[in-house]
Coordinates of N, CA and C in Angstrom, one line a residue:
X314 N 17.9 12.6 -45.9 CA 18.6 11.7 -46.8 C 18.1 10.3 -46.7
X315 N 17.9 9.7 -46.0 CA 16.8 8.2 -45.8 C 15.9 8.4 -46.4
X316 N 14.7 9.3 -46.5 CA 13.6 9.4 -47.3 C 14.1 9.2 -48.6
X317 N 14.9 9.7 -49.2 CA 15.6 9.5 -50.8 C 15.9 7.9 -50.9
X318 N 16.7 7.7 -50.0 CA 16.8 6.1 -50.2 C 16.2 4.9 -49.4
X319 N 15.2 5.6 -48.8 CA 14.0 4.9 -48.8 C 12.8 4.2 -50.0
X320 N 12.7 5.4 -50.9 CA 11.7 5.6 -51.8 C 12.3 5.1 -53.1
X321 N 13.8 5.0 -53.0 CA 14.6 4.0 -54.5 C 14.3 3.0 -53.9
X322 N 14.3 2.6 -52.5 CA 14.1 0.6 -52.5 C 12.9 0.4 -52.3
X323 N 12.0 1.2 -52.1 CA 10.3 1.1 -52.7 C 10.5 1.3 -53.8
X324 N 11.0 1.2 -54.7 CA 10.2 1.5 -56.1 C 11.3 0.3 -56.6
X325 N 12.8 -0.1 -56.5 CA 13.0 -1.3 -56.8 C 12.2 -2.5 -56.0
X326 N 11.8 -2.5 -55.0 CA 10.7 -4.1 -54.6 C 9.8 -4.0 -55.5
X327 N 9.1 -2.5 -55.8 CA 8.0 -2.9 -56.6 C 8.4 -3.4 -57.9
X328 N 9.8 -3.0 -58.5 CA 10.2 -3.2 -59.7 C 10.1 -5.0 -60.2
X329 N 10.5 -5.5 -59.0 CA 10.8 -6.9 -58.5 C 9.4 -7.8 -59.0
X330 N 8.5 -6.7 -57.6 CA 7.0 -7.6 -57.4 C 6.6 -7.5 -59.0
X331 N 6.4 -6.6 -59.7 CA 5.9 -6.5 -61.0 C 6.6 -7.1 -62.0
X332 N 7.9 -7.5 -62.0 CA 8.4 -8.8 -62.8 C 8.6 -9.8 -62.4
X333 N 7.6 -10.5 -61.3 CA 7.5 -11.9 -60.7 C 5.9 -11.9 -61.3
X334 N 5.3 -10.8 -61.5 CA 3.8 -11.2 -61.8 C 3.6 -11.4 -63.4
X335 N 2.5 -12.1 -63.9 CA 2.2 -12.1 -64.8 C 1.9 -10.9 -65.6
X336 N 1.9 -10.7 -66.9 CA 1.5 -9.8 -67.4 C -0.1 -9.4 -67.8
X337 N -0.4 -8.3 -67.5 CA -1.9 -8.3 -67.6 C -2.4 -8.9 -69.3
X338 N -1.7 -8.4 -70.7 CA -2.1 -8.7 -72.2 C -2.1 -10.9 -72.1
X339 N -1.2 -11.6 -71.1 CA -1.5 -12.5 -71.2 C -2.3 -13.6 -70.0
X340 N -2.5 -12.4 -68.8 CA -3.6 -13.2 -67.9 C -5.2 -12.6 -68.8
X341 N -5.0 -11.5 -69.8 CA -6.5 -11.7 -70.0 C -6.4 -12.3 -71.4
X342 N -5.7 -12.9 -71.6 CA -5.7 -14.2 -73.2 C -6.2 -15.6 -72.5
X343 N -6.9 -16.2 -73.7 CA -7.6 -17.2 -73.1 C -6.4 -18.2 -72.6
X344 N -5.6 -18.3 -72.9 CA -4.5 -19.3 -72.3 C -4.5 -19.0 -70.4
X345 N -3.9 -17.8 -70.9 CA -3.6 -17.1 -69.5 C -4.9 -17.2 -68.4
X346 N -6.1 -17.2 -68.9 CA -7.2 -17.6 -68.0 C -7.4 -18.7 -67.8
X347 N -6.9 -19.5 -68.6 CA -7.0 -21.2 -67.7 C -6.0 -21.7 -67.1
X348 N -4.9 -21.2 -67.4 CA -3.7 -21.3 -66.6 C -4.2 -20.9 -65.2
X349 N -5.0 -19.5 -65.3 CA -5.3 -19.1 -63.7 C -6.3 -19.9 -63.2
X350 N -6.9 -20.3 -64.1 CA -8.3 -21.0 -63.3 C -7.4 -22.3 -62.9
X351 N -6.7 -23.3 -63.1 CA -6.2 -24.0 -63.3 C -5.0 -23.9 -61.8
X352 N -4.7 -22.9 -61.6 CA -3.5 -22.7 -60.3 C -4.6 -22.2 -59.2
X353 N -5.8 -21.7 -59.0 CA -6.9 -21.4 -58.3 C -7.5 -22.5 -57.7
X354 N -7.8 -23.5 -58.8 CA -8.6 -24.3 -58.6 C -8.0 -25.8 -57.5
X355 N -6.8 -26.3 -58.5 CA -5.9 -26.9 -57.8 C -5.4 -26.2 -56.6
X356 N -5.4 -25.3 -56.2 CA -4.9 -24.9 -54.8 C -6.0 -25.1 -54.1
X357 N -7.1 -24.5 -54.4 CA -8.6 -24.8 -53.3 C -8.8 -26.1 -52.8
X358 N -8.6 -27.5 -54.1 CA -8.9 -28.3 -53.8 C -7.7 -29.4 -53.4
X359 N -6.6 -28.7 -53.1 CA -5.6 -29.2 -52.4 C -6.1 -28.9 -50.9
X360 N -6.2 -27.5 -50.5 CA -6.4 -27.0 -49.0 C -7.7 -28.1 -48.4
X361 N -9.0 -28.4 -49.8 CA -10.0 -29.1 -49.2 C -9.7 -30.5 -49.0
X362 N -8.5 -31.1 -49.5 CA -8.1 -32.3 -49.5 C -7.3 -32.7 -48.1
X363 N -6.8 -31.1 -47.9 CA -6.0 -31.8 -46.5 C -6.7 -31.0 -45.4
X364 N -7.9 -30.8 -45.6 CA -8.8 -30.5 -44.3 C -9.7 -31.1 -44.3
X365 N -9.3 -32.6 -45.2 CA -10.8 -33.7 -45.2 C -10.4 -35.0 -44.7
X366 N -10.7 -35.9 -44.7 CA -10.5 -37.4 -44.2 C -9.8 -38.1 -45.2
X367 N -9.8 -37.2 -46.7 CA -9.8 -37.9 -47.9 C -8.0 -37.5 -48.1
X368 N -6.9 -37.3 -47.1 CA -5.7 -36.4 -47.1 C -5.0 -37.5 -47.7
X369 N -5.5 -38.6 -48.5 CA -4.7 -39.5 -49.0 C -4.4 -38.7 -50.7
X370 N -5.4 -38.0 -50.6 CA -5.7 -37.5 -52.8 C -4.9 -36.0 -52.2
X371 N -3.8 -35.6 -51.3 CA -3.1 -34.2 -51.0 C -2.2 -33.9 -52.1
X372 N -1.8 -34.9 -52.7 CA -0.2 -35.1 -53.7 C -0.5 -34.6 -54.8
X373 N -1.9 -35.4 -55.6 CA -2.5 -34.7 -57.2 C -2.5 -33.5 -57.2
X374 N -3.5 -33.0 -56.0 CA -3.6 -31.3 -56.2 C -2.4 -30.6 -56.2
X375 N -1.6 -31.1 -55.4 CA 0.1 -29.7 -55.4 C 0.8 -30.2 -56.2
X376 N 0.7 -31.3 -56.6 CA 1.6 -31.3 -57.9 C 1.0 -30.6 -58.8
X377 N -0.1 -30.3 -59.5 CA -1.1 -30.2 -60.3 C -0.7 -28.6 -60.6
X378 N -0.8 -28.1 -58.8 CA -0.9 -26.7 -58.5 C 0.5 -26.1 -59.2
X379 N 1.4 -27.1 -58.0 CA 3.0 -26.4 -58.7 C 3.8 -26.3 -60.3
X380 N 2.7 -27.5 -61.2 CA 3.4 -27.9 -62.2 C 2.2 -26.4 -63.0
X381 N 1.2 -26.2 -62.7 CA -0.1 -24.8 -63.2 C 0.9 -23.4 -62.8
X382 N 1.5 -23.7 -61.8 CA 2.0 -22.6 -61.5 C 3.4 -22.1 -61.9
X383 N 3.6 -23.2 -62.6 CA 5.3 -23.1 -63.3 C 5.4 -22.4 -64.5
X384 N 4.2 -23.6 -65.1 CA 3.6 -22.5 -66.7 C 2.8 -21.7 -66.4
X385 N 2.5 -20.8 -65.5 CA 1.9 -19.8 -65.9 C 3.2 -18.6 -65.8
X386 N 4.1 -19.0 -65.1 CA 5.0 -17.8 -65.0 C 5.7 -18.6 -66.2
X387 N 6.3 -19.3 -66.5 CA 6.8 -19.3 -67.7 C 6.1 -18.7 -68.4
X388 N 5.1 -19.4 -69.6 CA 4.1 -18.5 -70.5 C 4.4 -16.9 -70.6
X389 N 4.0 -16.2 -68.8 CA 3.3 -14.8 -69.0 C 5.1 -14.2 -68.7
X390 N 6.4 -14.5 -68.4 CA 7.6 -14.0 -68.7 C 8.3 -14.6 -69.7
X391 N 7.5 -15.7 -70.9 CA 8.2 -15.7 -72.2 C 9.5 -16.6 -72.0
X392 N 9.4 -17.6 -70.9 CA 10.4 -18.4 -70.0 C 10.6 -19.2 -70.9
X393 N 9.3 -19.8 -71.8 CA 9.3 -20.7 -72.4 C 10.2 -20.5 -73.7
X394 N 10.4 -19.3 -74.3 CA 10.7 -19.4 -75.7 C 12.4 -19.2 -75.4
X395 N 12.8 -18.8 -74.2 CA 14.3 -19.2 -73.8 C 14.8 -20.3 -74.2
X396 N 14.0 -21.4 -74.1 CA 14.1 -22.9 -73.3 C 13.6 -23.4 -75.0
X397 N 14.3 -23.8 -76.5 CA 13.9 -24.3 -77.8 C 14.2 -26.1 -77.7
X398 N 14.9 -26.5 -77.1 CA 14.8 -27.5 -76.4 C 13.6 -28.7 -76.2
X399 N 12.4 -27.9 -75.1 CA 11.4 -28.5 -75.2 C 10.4 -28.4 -76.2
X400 N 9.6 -29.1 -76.3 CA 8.4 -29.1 -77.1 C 7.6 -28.3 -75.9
X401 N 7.2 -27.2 -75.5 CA 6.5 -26.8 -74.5 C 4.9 -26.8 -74.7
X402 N 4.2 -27.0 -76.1 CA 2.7 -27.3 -76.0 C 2.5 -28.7 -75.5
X403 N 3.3 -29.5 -76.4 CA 3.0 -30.9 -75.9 C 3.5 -31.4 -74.4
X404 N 4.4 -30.6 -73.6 CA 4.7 -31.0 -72.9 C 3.1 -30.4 -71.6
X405 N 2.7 -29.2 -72.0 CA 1.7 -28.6 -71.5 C 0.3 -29.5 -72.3
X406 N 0.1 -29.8 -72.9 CA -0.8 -30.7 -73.5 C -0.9 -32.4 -72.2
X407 N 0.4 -32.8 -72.3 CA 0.5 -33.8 -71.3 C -0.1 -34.0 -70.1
X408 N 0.1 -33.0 -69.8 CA 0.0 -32.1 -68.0 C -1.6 -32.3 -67.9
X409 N -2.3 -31.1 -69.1 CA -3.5 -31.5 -68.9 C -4.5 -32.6 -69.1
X410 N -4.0 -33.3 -69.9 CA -4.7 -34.6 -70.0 C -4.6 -35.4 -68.8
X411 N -3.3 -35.3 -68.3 CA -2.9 -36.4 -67.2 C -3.8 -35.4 -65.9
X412 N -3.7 -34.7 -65.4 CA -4.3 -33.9 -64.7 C -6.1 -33.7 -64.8
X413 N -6.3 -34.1 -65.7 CA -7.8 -34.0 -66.0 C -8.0 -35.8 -65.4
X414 N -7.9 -36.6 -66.2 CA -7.9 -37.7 -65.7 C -7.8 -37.8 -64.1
X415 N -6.5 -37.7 -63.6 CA -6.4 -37.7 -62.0 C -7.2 -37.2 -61.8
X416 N -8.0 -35.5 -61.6 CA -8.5 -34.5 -61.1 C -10.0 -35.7 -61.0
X417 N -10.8 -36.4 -62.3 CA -12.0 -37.1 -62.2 C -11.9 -37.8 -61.3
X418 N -10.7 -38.6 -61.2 CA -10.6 -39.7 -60.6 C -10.7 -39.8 -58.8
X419 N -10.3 -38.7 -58.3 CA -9.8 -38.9 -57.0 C -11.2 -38.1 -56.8
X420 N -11.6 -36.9 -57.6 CA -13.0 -36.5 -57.2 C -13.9 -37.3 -57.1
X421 N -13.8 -38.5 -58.2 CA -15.2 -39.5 -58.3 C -15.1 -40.0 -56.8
X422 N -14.0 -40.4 -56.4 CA -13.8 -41.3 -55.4 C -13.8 -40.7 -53.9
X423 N -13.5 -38.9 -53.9 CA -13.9 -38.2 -52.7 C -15.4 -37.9 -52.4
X424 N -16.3 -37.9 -53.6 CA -17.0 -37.7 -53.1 C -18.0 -39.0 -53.4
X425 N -17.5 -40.0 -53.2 CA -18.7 -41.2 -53.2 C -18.1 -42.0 -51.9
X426 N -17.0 -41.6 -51.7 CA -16.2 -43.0 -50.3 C -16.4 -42.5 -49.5
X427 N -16.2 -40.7 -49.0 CA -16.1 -40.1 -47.8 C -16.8 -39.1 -47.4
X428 N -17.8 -39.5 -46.4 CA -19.2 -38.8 -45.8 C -18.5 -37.2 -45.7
X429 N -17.6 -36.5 -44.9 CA -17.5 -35.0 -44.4 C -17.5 -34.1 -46.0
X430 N -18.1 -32.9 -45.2 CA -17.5 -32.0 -46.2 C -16.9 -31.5 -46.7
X431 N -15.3 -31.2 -46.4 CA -14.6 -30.8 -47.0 C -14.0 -32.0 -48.0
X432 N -14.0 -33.4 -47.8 CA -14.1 -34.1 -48.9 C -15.1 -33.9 -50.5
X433 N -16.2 -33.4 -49.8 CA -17.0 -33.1 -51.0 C -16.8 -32.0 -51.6
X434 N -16.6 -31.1 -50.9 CA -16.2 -29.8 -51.5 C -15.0 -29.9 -52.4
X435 N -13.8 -31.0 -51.8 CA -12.8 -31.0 -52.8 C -13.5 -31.3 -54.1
X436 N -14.3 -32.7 -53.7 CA -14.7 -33.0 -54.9 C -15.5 -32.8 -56.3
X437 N -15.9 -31.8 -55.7 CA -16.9 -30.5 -56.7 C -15.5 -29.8 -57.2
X438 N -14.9 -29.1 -56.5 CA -13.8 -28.9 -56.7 C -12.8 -29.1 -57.8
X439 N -12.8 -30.4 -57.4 CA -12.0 -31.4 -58.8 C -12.8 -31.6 -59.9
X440 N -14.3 -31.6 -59.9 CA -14.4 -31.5 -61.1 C -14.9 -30.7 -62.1
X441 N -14.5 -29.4 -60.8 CA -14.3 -28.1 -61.9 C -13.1 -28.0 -62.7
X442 N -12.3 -28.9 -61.9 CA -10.5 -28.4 -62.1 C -10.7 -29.6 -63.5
X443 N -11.6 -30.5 -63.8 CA -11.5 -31.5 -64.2 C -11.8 -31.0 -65.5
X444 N -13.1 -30.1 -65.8 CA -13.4 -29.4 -66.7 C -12.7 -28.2 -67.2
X445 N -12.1 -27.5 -66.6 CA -11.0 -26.2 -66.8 C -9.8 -27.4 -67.5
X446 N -9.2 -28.5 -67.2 CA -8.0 -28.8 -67.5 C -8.4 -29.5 -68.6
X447 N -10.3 -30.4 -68.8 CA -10.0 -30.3 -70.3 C -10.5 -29.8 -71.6
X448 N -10.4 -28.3 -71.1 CA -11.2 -27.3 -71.9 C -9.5 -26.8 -72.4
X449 N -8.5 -26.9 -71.6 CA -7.4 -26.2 -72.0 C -6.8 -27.6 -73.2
X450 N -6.4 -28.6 -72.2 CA -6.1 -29.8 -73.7 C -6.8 -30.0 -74.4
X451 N -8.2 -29.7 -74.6 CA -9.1 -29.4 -76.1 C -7.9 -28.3 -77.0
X452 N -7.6 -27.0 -76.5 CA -7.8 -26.1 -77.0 C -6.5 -26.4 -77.6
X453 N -5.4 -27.0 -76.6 CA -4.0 -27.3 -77.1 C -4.3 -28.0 -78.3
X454 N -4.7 -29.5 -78.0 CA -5.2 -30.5 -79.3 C -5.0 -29.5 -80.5
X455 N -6.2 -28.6 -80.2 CA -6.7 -27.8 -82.3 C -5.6 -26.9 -82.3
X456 N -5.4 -26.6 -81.3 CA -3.7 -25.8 -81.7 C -2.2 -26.7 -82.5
X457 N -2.1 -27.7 -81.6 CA -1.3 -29.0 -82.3 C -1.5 -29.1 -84.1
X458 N -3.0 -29.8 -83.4 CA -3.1 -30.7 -85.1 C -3.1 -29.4 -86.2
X459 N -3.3 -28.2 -85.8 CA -3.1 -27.1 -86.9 C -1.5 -27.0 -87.2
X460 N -0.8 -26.9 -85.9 CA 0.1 -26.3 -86.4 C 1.1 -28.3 -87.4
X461 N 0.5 -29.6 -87.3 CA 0.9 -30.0 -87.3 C 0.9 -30.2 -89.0
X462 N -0.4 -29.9 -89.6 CA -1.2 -29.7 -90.6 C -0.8 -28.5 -91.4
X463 N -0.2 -27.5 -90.7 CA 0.5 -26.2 -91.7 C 2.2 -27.3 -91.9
X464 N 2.3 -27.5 -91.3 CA 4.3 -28.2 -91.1 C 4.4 -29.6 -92.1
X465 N 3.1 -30.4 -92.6 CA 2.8 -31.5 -93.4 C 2.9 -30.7 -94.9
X466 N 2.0 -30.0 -94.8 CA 2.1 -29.2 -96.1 C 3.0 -28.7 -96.9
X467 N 3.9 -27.8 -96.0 CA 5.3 -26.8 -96.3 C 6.1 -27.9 -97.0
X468 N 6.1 -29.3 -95.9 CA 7.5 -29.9 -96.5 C 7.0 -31.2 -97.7
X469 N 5.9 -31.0 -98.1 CA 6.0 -32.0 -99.4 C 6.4 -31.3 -100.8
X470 N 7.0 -31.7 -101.7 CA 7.2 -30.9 -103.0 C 5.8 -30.5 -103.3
X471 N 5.4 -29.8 -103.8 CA 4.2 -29.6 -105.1 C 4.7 -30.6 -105.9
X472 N 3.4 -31.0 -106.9 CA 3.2 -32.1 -107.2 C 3.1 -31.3 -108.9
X473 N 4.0 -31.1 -109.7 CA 4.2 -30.5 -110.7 C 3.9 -31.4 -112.3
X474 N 3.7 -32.8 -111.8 CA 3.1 -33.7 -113.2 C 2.0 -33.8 -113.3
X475 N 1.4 -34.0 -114.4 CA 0.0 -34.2 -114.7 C -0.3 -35.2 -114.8
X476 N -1.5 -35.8 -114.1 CA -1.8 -37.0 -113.8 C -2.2 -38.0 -115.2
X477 N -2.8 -36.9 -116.4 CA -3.0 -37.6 -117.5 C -1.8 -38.3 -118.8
X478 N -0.8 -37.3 -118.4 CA 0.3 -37.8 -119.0 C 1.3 -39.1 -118.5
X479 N 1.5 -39.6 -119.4 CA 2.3 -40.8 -118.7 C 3.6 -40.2 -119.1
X480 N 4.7 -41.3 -118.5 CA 5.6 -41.3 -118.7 C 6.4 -42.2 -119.9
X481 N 5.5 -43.0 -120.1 CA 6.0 -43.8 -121.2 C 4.9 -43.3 -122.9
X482 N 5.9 -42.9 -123.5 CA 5.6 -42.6 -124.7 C 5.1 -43.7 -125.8
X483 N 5.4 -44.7 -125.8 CA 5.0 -45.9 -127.0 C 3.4 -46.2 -126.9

């Protein structure tokens, strides 16, 4: 009788573990792959930040990491469309801009102020994470201005007079 209810609470943990993970249709969409690169990358170069001299730049990366790793489980469990409330591109558009910026910045500065390597390594690091973060707020941008550009259109009247006719008759 244990083997039986052994093998229900193996198959509910796995039930668990597999709706804590992402979905495979949206880690292989391009979103979902910079999302990942983006929670990978900021975690490496958090770990290289606080195994270098440079443990002053520790804060960017895990914020960076935890705020990558919030949308990506939001995104891939649909967390976001719960929540009508936020503006969740622009609020994810923010992130990256601000995140790309810091990511150049503390890289420029780890790897030109501080001789060891794991400083440098962050720093290569960061400006991978620098490039991934603004390959994704590129991609948000033309997503934006499109969808801002279909929503400008819908709400003007058509323009139903003819430009050659006046309105005054005399």
């Amino acid at each position: 009788m244990g083997d039986i209810e052994a093998s229900d609470s193996n198959r509910s943990r796995q039930t668990v573990i597999h709706s804590l993970l992402p979905s495979k249709e949206f880690i292989s969409s391009r979103k979902g792959l910079l999302l990942l690169g983006e929670v990978v990358l900021s975690f490496i170069s958090f770990v290289c930040f606080a195994a270098s001299t440079a443990a002053a730049f520790v804060t960017a990366p895990f914020i960076e990491f935890l705020a990558a790793l919030f949308l990506l489980f939001a995104y891939s469990t649909k967390f976001n469309e719960r929540f009508k409330g936020f503006h969740w591109p622009l609020m994810d558009f923010l992130r990256c801009v601000s995140a790309s910026i810091i990511f150049f910045i503390i890289s420029i500065m780890s790897v030109s102020k501080y001789p060891d390597g794991a400083s440098k390594a962050a720093g290569v690091f960061g400006f991978v994470a620098t490039i991934i973060f603004a390959l994704d707020f590129y991609f948000i941008f033309n997503e934006l201005a499109n969808f801002l550009k279909g929503g400008d259109s819908s709400e003007e009247p058509p323009n139903t007079r003819d430009d050659d006719s006046d309105s005054d008759s005399d």
